[in-house]
mmCIF file of N, CA and C in Angstrom:
data_model
loop_
_atom_site.group_PDB
_atom_site.id
_atom_site.type_symbol
_atom_site.label_atom_id
_atom_site.label_comp_id
_atom_site.label_asym_id
_atom_site.label_seq_id
_atom_site.Cartn_x
_atom_site.Cartn_y
_atom_site.Cartn_z
ATOM 1 N N MET A 13 0.850 -1.180 0.000
ATOM 2 C CA MET A 13 0.000 0.000 0.000
ATOM 3 C C MET A 13 0.892 1.238 0.000
ATOM 4 N N ILE A 14 0.509 2.214 -0.816
ATOM 5 C CA ILE A 14 1.157 3.523 -0.790
ATOM 6 C C ILE A 14 0.081 4.580 -0.616
ATOM 7 N N TYR A 15 0.501 5.747 -0.140
ATOM 8 C CA TYR A 15 -0.427 6.856 0.079
ATOM 9 C C TYR A 15 0.062 8.079 -0.671
ATOM 10 N N ASP A 16 -0.859 8.730 -1.351
ATOM 11 C CA ASP A 16 -0.572 9.959 -2.093
ATOM 12 C C ASP A 16 -1.104 11.112 -1.243
ATOM 13 N N HIS A 17 -0.191 11.857 -0.629
ATOM 14 C CA HIS A 17 -0.530 12.967 0.270
ATOM 15 C C HIS A 17 -0.412 14.257 -0.522
ATOM 16 N N ARG A 18 -1.520 14.990 -0.623
ATOM 17 C CA ARG A 18 -1.558 16.208 -1.442
ATOM 18 C C ARG A 18 -1.975 17.385 -0.587
ATOM 19 N N THR A 19 -1.222 18.463 -0.693
ATOM 20 C CA THR A 19 -1.567 19.706 -0.001
ATOM 21 C C THR A 19 -1.744 20.795 -1.046
ATOM 22 N N TYR A 20 -2.881 21.472 -0.979
ATOM 23 C CA TYR A 20 -3.198 22.558 -1.898
ATOM 24 C C TYR A 20 -3.359 23.844 -1.102
ATOM 25 N N CYS A 21 -2.929 24.939 -1.663
ATOM 26 C CA CYS A 21 -3.067 26.245 -1.028
ATOM 27 C C CYS A 21 -3.892 27.141 -1.953
ATOM 28 N N CYS A 22 -4.878 27.815 -1.360
ATOM 29 C CA CYS A 22 -5.760 28.714 -2.104
ATOM 30 C C CYS A 22 -5.395 30.167 -1.818
ATOM 31 N N ARG A 23 -5.772 31.029 -2.753
ATOM 32 C CA ARG A 23 -5.641 32.459 -2.498
ATOM 33 C C ARG A 23 -6.475 32.792 -1.263
ATOM 34 N N PRO A 24 -6.001 33.689 -0.397
ATOM 35 C CA PRO A 24 -6.771 34.051 0.797
ATOM 36 C C PRO A 24 -8.206 34.448 0.438
ATOM 37 N N GLY A 25 -9.125 33.945 1.230
ATOM 38 C CA GLY A 25 -10.533 34.253 1.038
ATOM 39 C C GLY A 25 -11.254 33.414 -0.005
ATOM 40 N N THR A 26 -10.568 32.421 -0.611
ATOM 41 C CA THR A 26 -11.213 31.651 -1.681
ATOM 42 C C THR A 26 -11.356 30.168 -1.374
ATOM 43 N N ILE A 27 -10.885 29.700 -0.224
ATOM 44 C CA ILE A 27 -10.889 28.255 0.028
ATOM 45 C C ILE A 27 -12.301 27.685 0.038
ATOM 46 N N LYS A 28 -13.255 28.373 0.633
ATOM 47 C CA LYS A 28 -14.631 27.864 0.651
ATOM 48 C C LYS A 28 -15.204 27.800 -0.757
ATOM 49 N N LYS A 29 -14.882 28.783 -1.578
ATOM 50 C CA LYS A 29 -15.348 28.779 -2.970
ATOM 51 C C LYS A 29 -14.732 27.606 -3.728
ATOM 52 N N HIS A 30 -13.423 27.383 -3.510
ATOM 53 C CA HIS A 30 -12.767 26.274 -4.204
ATOM 54 C C HIS A 30 -13.361 24.940 -3.767
ATOM 55 N N LEU A 31 -13.525 24.745 -2.462
ATOM 56 C CA LEU A 31 -14.059 23.469 -1.973
ATOM 57 C C LEU A 31 -15.484 23.234 -2.477
ATOM 58 N N ALA A 32 -16.278 24.280 -2.611
ATOM 59 C CA ALA A 32 -17.627 24.133 -3.163
ATOM 60 C C ALA A 32 -17.564 23.730 -4.639
ATOM 61 N N LEU A 33 -16.670 24.344 -5.393
ATOM 62 C CA LEU A 33 -16.479 23.996 -6.798
ATOM 63 C C LEU A 33 -16.055 22.541 -6.938
ATOM 64 N N TYR A 34 -15.087 22.134 -6.108
ATOM 65 C CA TYR A 34 -14.596 20.754 -6.137
ATOM 66 C C TYR A 34 -15.703 19.776 -5.745
ATOM 67 N N ALA A 35 -16.471 20.095 -4.698
ATOM 68 C CA ALA A 35 -17.538 19.197 -4.244
ATOM 69 C C ALA A 35 -18.563 18.955 -5.344
ATOM 70 N N GLU A 36 -18.861 19.998 -6.107
ATOM 71 C CA GLU A 36 -19.873 19.863 -7.151
ATOM 72 C C GLU A 36 -19.343 19.203 -8.420
ATOM 73 N N TYR A 37 -18.149 19.566 -8.845
ATOM 74 C CA TYR A 37 -17.659 19.130 -10.152
ATOM 75 C C TYR A 37 -16.485 18.141 -10.115
ATOM 76 N N GLY A 38 -15.621 18.221 -9.107
ATOM 77 C CA GLY A 38 -14.433 17.384 -9.094
ATOM 78 C C GLY A 38 -14.578 16.088 -8.316
ATOM 79 N N PHE A 39 -15.126 16.184 -7.120
ATOM 80 C CA PHE A 39 -15.180 15.020 -6.240
ATOM 81 C C PHE A 39 -15.958 13.848 -6.826
ATOM 82 N N PRO A 40 -17.111 14.055 -7.441
ATOM 83 C CA PRO A 40 -17.820 12.887 -7.984
ATOM 84 C C PRO A 40 -16.973 12.072 -8.973
ATOM 85 N N ALA A 41 -16.287 12.744 -9.875
ATOM 86 C CA ALA A 41 -15.437 12.028 -10.841
ATOM 87 C C ALA A 41 -14.250 11.386 -10.153
ATOM 88 N N GLN A 42 -13.624 12.119 -9.257
ATOM 89 C CA GLN A 42 -12.441 11.590 -8.584
ATOM 90 C C GLN A 42 -12.792 10.377 -7.727
ATOM 91 N N LYS A 43 -13.869 10.473 -6.983
ATOM 92 C CA LYS A 43 -14.279 9.353 -6.124
ATOM 93 C C LYS A 43 -14.669 8.134 -6.948
ATOM 94 N N ARG A 44 -15.327 8.354 -8.089
ATOM 95 C CA ARG A 44 -15.721 7.251 -8.961
ATOM 96 C C ARG A 44 -14.503 6.463 -9.436
ATOM 97 N N ILE A 45 -13.402 7.142 -9.679
ATOM 98 C CA ILE A 45 -12.210 6.497 -10.231
ATOM 99 C C ILE A 45 -11.222 6.083 -9.149
ATOM 100 N N LEU A 46 -10.984 6.954 -8.168
ATOM 101 C CA LEU A 46 -9.974 6.671 -7.148
ATOM 102 C C LEU A 46 -10.539 6.005 -5.901
ATOM 103 N N GLY A 47 -11.849 6.011 -5.740
ATOM 104 C CA GLY A 47 -12.446 5.542 -4.491
ATOM 105 C C GLY A 47 -12.451 6.692 -3.496
ATOM 106 N N ALA A 48 -12.899 6.406 -2.289
ATOM 107 C CA ALA A 48 -12.964 7.443 -1.253
ATOM 108 C C ALA A 48 -11.560 7.772 -0.757
ATOM 109 N N PRO A 49 -11.292 9.033 -0.474
ATOM 110 C CA PRO A 49 -9.978 9.376 0.087
ATOM 111 C C PRO A 49 -9.838 8.845 1.514
ATOM 112 N N VAL A 50 -8.608 8.619 1.928
ATOM 113 C CA VAL A 50 -8.338 8.250 3.321
ATOM 114 C C VAL A 50 -8.742 9.415 4.211
ATOM 115 N N ILE A 51 -8.402 10.612 3.781
ATOM 116 C CA ILE A 51 -8.795 11.820 4.493
ATOM 117 C C ILE A 51 -8.856 12.980 3.507
ATOM 118 N N TYR A 52 -9.775 13.886 3.787
ATOM 119 C CA TYR A 52 -9.884 15.143 3.047
ATOM 120 C C TYR A 52 -10.148 16.181 4.113
ATOM 121 N N ALA A 53 -9.210 17.071 4.357
ATOM 122 C CA ALA A 53 -9.317 17.953 5.514
ATOM 123 C C ALA A 53 -8.818 19.356 5.206
ATOM 124 N N GLN A 54 -9.440 20.314 5.860
ATOM 125 C CA GLN A 54 -8.998 21.703 5.787
ATOM 126 C C GLN A 54 -8.059 21.965 6.951
ATOM 127 N N VAL A 55 -7.013 22.728 6.718
ATOM 128 C CA VAL A 55 -6.030 23.045 7.744
ATOM 129 C C VAL A 55 -6.635 24.059 8.719
ATOM 130 N N GLU A 56 -6.505 23.790 10.014
ATOM 131 C CA GLU A 56 -7.053 24.672 11.052
ATOM 132 C C GLU A 56 -6.010 25.592 11.671
ATOM 133 N N THR A 57 -4.746 25.180 11.656
ATOM 134 C CA THR A 57 -3.663 26.022 12.179
ATOM 135 C C THR A 57 -2.561 26.076 11.141
ATOM 136 N N GLY A 58 -1.688 27.046 11.243
ATOM 137 C CA GLY A 58 -0.662 27.201 10.215
ATOM 138 C C GLY A 58 -1.269 27.924 9.026
ATOM 139 N N ASP A 59 -1.069 27.384 7.829
ATOM 140 C CA ASP A 59 -1.607 28.011 6.621
ATOM 141 C C ASP A 59 -3.082 27.635 6.470
ATOM 142 N N VAL A 60 -3.961 28.457 6.998
ATOM 143 C CA VAL A 60 -5.391 28.161 7.001
ATOM 144 C C VAL A 60 -6.041 28.315 5.621
ATOM 145 N N ASN A 61 -5.265 28.667 4.645
ATOM 146 C CA ASN A 61 -5.755 28.715 3.266
ATOM 147 C C ASN A 61 -5.467 27.405 2.538
ATOM 148 N N SER A 62 -5.121 26.360 3.301
ATOM 149 C CA SER A 62 -4.721 25.080 2.722
ATOM 150 C C SER A 62 -5.706 23.970 3.074
ATOM 151 N N PHE A 63 -5.679 22.943 2.233
ATOM 152 C CA PHE A 63 -6.401 21.714 2.541
ATOM 153 C C PHE A 63 -5.546 20.540 2.079
ATOM 154 N N VAL A 64 -5.813 19.387 2.676
ATOM 155 C CA VAL A 64 -5.002 18.190 2.457
ATOM 156 C C VAL A 64 -5.928 17.037 2.092
ATOM 157 N N HIS A 65 -5.481 16.211 1.176
ATOM 158 C CA HIS A 65 -6.168 14.938 0.985
ATOM 159 C C HIS A 65 -5.147 13.845 0.761
ATOM 160 N N ILE A 66 -5.525 12.643 1.174
ATOM 161 C CA ILE A 66 -4.663 11.468 1.069
ATOM 162 C C ILE A 66 -5.463 10.361 0.399
ATOM 163 N N TRP A 67 -4.861 9.771 -0.621
ATOM 164 C CA TRP A 67 -5.482 8.676 -1.373
ATOM 165 C C TRP A 67 -4.624 7.431 -1.218
ATOM 166 N N ALA A 68 -5.252 6.270 -1.085
ATOM 167 C CA ALA A 68 -4.530 5.001 -0.927
ATOM 168 C C ALA A 68 -4.546 4.230 -2.248
ATOM 169 N N TYR A 69 -3.403 3.614 -2.535
ATOM 170 C CA TYR A 69 -3.261 2.784 -3.729
ATOM 171 C C TYR A 69 -2.556 1.485 -3.349
ATOM 172 N N GLU A 70 -2.800 0.438 -4.119
ATOM 173 C CA GLU A 70 -2.130 -0.833 -3.857
ATOM 174 C C GLU A 70 -0.619 -0.695 -4.018
ATOM 175 N N ASP A 71 -0.207 0.008 -5.061
ATOM 176 C CA ASP A 71 1.207 0.197 -5.357
ATOM 177 C C ASP A 71 1.332 1.304 -6.409
ATOM 178 N N ALA A 72 2.548 1.556 -6.865
ATOM 179 C CA ALA A 72 2.771 2.632 -7.833
ATOM 180 C C ALA A 72 2.053 2.369 -9.152
ATOM 181 N N ALA A 73 1.976 1.112 -9.567
ATOM 182 C CA ALA A 73 1.298 0.780 -10.819
ATOM 183 C C ALA A 73 -0.201 1.054 -10.721
ATOM 184 N N ASP A 74 -0.801 0.720 -9.587
ATOM 185 C CA ASP A 74 -2.224 0.996 -9.362
ATOM 186 C C ASP A 74 -2.467 2.501 -9.392
ATOM 187 N N ARG A 75 -1.595 3.254 -8.744
ATOM 188 C CA ARG A 75 -1.737 4.712 -8.729
ATOM 189 C C ARG A 75 -1.645 5.262 -10.155
ATOM 190 N N ALA A 76 -0.645 4.823 -10.892
ATOM 191 C CA ALA A 76 -0.449 5.328 -12.258
ATOM 192 C C ALA A 76 -1.658 5.010 -13.136
ATOM 193 N N ALA A 77 -2.190 3.800 -13.024
ATOM 194 C CA ALA A 77 -3.323 3.399 -13.852
ATOM 195 C C ALA A 77 -4.577 4.212 -13.508
ATOM 196 N N ARG A 78 -4.855 4.362 -12.230
ATOM 197 C CA ARG A 78 -6.065 5.093 -11.842
ATOM 198 C C ARG A 78 -5.945 6.582 -12.134
ATOM 199 N N ARG A 79 -4.759 7.146 -11.961
ATOM 200 C CA ARG A 79 -4.585 8.568 -12.247
ATOM 201 C C ARG A 79 -4.649 8.825 -13.760
ATOM 202 N N ALA A 80 -4.161 7.878 -14.562
ATOM 203 C CA ALA A 80 -4.279 8.011 -16.021
ATOM 204 C C ALA A 80 -5.748 7.942 -16.442
ATOM 205 N N GLU A 81 -6.499 7.041 -15.829
ATOM 206 C CA GLU A 81 -7.931 6.948 -16.124
ATOM 207 C C GLU A 81 -8.640 8.254 -15.761
ATOM 208 N N MET A 82 -8.280 8.809 -14.606
ATOM 209 C CA MET A 82 -8.899 10.052 -14.176
ATOM 210 C C MET A 82 -8.528 11.196 -15.125
ATOM 211 N N ALA A 83 -7.276 11.263 -15.528
ATOM 212 C CA ALA A 83 -6.833 12.337 -16.425
ATOM 213 C C ALA A 83 -7.586 12.311 -17.752
ATOM 214 N N ALA A 84 -8.023 11.126 -18.184
ATOM 215 C CA ALA A 84 -8.736 10.987 -19.448
ATOM 216 C C ALA A 84 -10.249 11.154 -19.299
ATOM 217 N N ASP A 85 -10.731 11.245 -18.083
ATOM 218 C CA ASP A 85 -12.175 11.303 -17.825
ATOM 219 C C ASP A 85 -12.740 12.680 -18.193
ATOM 220 N N PRO A 86 -13.791 12.729 -19.019
ATOM 221 C CA PRO A 86 -14.360 14.023 -19.439
ATOM 222 C C PRO A 86 -14.884 14.861 -18.261
ATOM 223 N N ASP A 87 -15.475 14.223 -17.262
ATOM 224 C CA ASP A 87 -15.984 14.972 -16.106
ATOM 225 C C ASP A 87 -14.827 15.611 -15.323
ATOM 226 N N TRP A 88 -13.726 14.873 -15.187
ATOM 227 C CA TRP A 88 -12.559 15.412 -14.486
ATOM 228 C C TRP A 88 -11.953 16.560 -15.290
ATOM 229 N N GLN A 89 -11.873 16.393 -16.600
ATOM 230 C CA GLN A 89 -11.346 17.451 -17.454
ATOM 231 C C GLN A 89 -12.196 18.715 -17.354
ATOM 232 N N ALA A 90 -13.514 18.550 -17.281
ATOM 233 C CA ALA A 90 -14.411 19.709 -17.144
ATOM 234 C C ALA A 90 -14.165 20.411 -15.807
ATOM 235 N N TYR A 91 -13.956 19.614 -14.752
ATOM 236 C CA TYR A 91 -13.654 20.221 -13.449
ATOM 237 C C TYR A 91 -12.333 20.993 -13.504
ATOM 238 N N LEU A 92 -11.299 20.404 -14.074
ATOM 239 C CA LEU A 92 -9.999 21.079 -14.154
ATOM 240 C C LEU A 92 -10.116 22.415 -14.884
ATOM 241 N N LYS A 93 -10.927 22.448 -15.923
ATOM 242 C CA LYS A 93 -11.137 23.692 -16.660
ATOM 243 C C LYS A 93 -11.817 24.734 -15.777
ATOM 244 N N LYS A 94 -12.869 24.331 -15.082
ATOM 245 C CA LYS A 94 -13.578 25.255 -14.190
ATOM 246 C C LYS A 94 -12.654 25.749 -13.078
ATOM 247 N N SER A 95 -11.840 24.844 -12.523
ATOM 248 C CA SER A 95 -10.916 25.218 -11.456
ATOM 249 C C SER A 95 -9.880 26.221 -11.956
ATOM 250 N N ALA A 96 -9.335 25.978 -13.134
ATOM 251 C CA ALA A 96 -8.346 26.902 -13.702
ATOM 252 C C ALA A 96 -8.962 28.272 -13.972
ATOM 253 N N GLU A 97 -10.174 28.276 -14.493
ATOM 254 C CA GLU A 97 -10.855 29.546 -14.767
ATOM 255 C C GLU A 97 -11.138 30.319 -13.482
ATOM 256 N N ALA A 98 -11.471 29.609 -12.408
ATOM 257 C CA ALA A 98 -11.759 30.269 -11.125
ATOM 258 C C ALA A 98 -10.494 30.875 -10.528
ATOM 259 N N GLY A 99 -9.357 30.195 -10.691
ATOM 260 C CA GLY A 99 -8.079 30.728 -10.215
ATOM 261 C C GLY A 99 -7.896 30.750 -8.712
ATOM 262 N N TYR A 100 -8.598 29.883 -7.998
ATOM 263 C CA TYR A 100 -8.492 29.868 -6.537
ATOM 264 C C TYR A 100 -7.190 29.241 -6.039
ATOM 265 N N LEU A 101 -6.673 28.248 -6.743
ATOM 266 C CA LEU A 101 -5.479 27.522 -6.273
ATOM 267 C C LEU A 101 -4.203 28.266 -6.640
ATOM 268 N N ILE A 102 -3.261 28.310 -5.682
ATOM 269 C CA ILE A 102 -1.981 28.951 -5.966
ATOM 270 C C ILE A 102 -0.796 27.999 -5.861
ATOM 271 N N SER A 103 -0.975 26.858 -5.167
ATOM 272 C CA SER A 103 0.130 25.897 -5.097
ATOM 273 C C SER A 103 -0.387 24.511 -4.762
ATOM 274 N N GLN A 104 0.460 23.529 -5.080
ATOM 275 C CA GLN A 104 0.149 22.129 -4.811
ATOM 276 C C GLN A 104 1.450 21.416 -4.490
ATOM 277 N N THR A 105 1.416 20.570 -3.471
ATOM 278 C CA THR A 105 2.559 19.733 -3.114
ATOM 279 C C THR A 105 2.073 18.298 -2.986
ATOM 280 N N ASN A 106 2.762 17.376 -3.643
ATOM 281 C CA ASN A 106 2.406 15.956 -3.572
ATOM 282 C C ASN A 106 3.567 15.186 -2.965
ATOM 283 N N GLU A 107 3.219 14.228 -2.109
ATOM 284 C CA GLU A 107 4.223 13.332 -1.529
ATOM 285 C C GLU A 107 3.666 11.916 -1.548
ATOM 286 N N ILE A 108 4.493 10.961 -1.938
ATOM 287 C CA ILE A 108 4.113 9.556 -1.859
ATOM 288 C C ILE A 108 4.655 9.022 -0.535
ATOM 289 N N LEU A 109 3.754 8.476 0.266
ATOM 290 C CA LEU A 109 4.114 7.949 1.578
ATOM 291 C C LEU A 109 4.115 6.429 1.542
ATOM 292 N N MET A 110 5.120 5.844 2.156
ATOM 293 C CA MET A 110 5.235 4.391 2.261
ATOM 294 C C MET A 110 5.073 4.010 3.727
ATOM 295 N N PRO A 111 4.150 3.110 4.072
ATOM 296 C CA PRO A 111 3.993 2.699 5.460
ATOM 297 C C PRO A 111 5.273 2.058 6.005
ATOM 298 N N VAL A 112 5.498 2.259 7.274
ATOM 299 C CA VAL A 112 6.649 1.677 7.956
ATOM 300 C C VAL A 112 6.158 0.594 8.907
ATOM 301 N N ASP A 113 6.774 -0.586 8.851
ATOM 302 C CA ASP A 113 6.421 -1.679 9.756
ATOM 303 C C ASP A 113 7.289 -1.580 10.998
ATOM 304 N N LEU A 114 6.725 -1.058 12.062
ATOM 305 C CA LEU A 114 7.474 -0.880 13.313
ATOM 306 C C LEU A 114 7.488 -2.138 14.162
ATOM 307 N N GLU A 115 6.700 -3.135 13.804
ATOM 308 C CA GLU A 115 6.627 -4.349 14.598
ATOM 309 C C GLU A 115 7.371 -5.513 13.974
ATOM 310 N N GLY A 116 7.793 -5.347 12.732
ATOM 311 C CA GLY A 116 8.363 -6.493 12.032
ATOM 312 C C GLY A 116 9.810 -6.417 11.877
#
């Protein structure tokens, strides 16, 4: 299992607008292809203009296949266009996390 940890930062004052846009247009397509996220959360301290989501995959090949499917999905493409036009996002950071076996 691997985890794709993503942090997005919005322009100040736009995070609620972005999350509403994503909930209506992005999340349905993403959830259909990637499944439910492990977590989808808004940051409460630190950079409060940020939100984080984590997606689980069997391995790198599973991640690549599902992300390629999502990239080709017309509903996802429509969301990306709407998101770009809105201009709420200013940065994105992705990290692949590998679980550590502390007992083995």
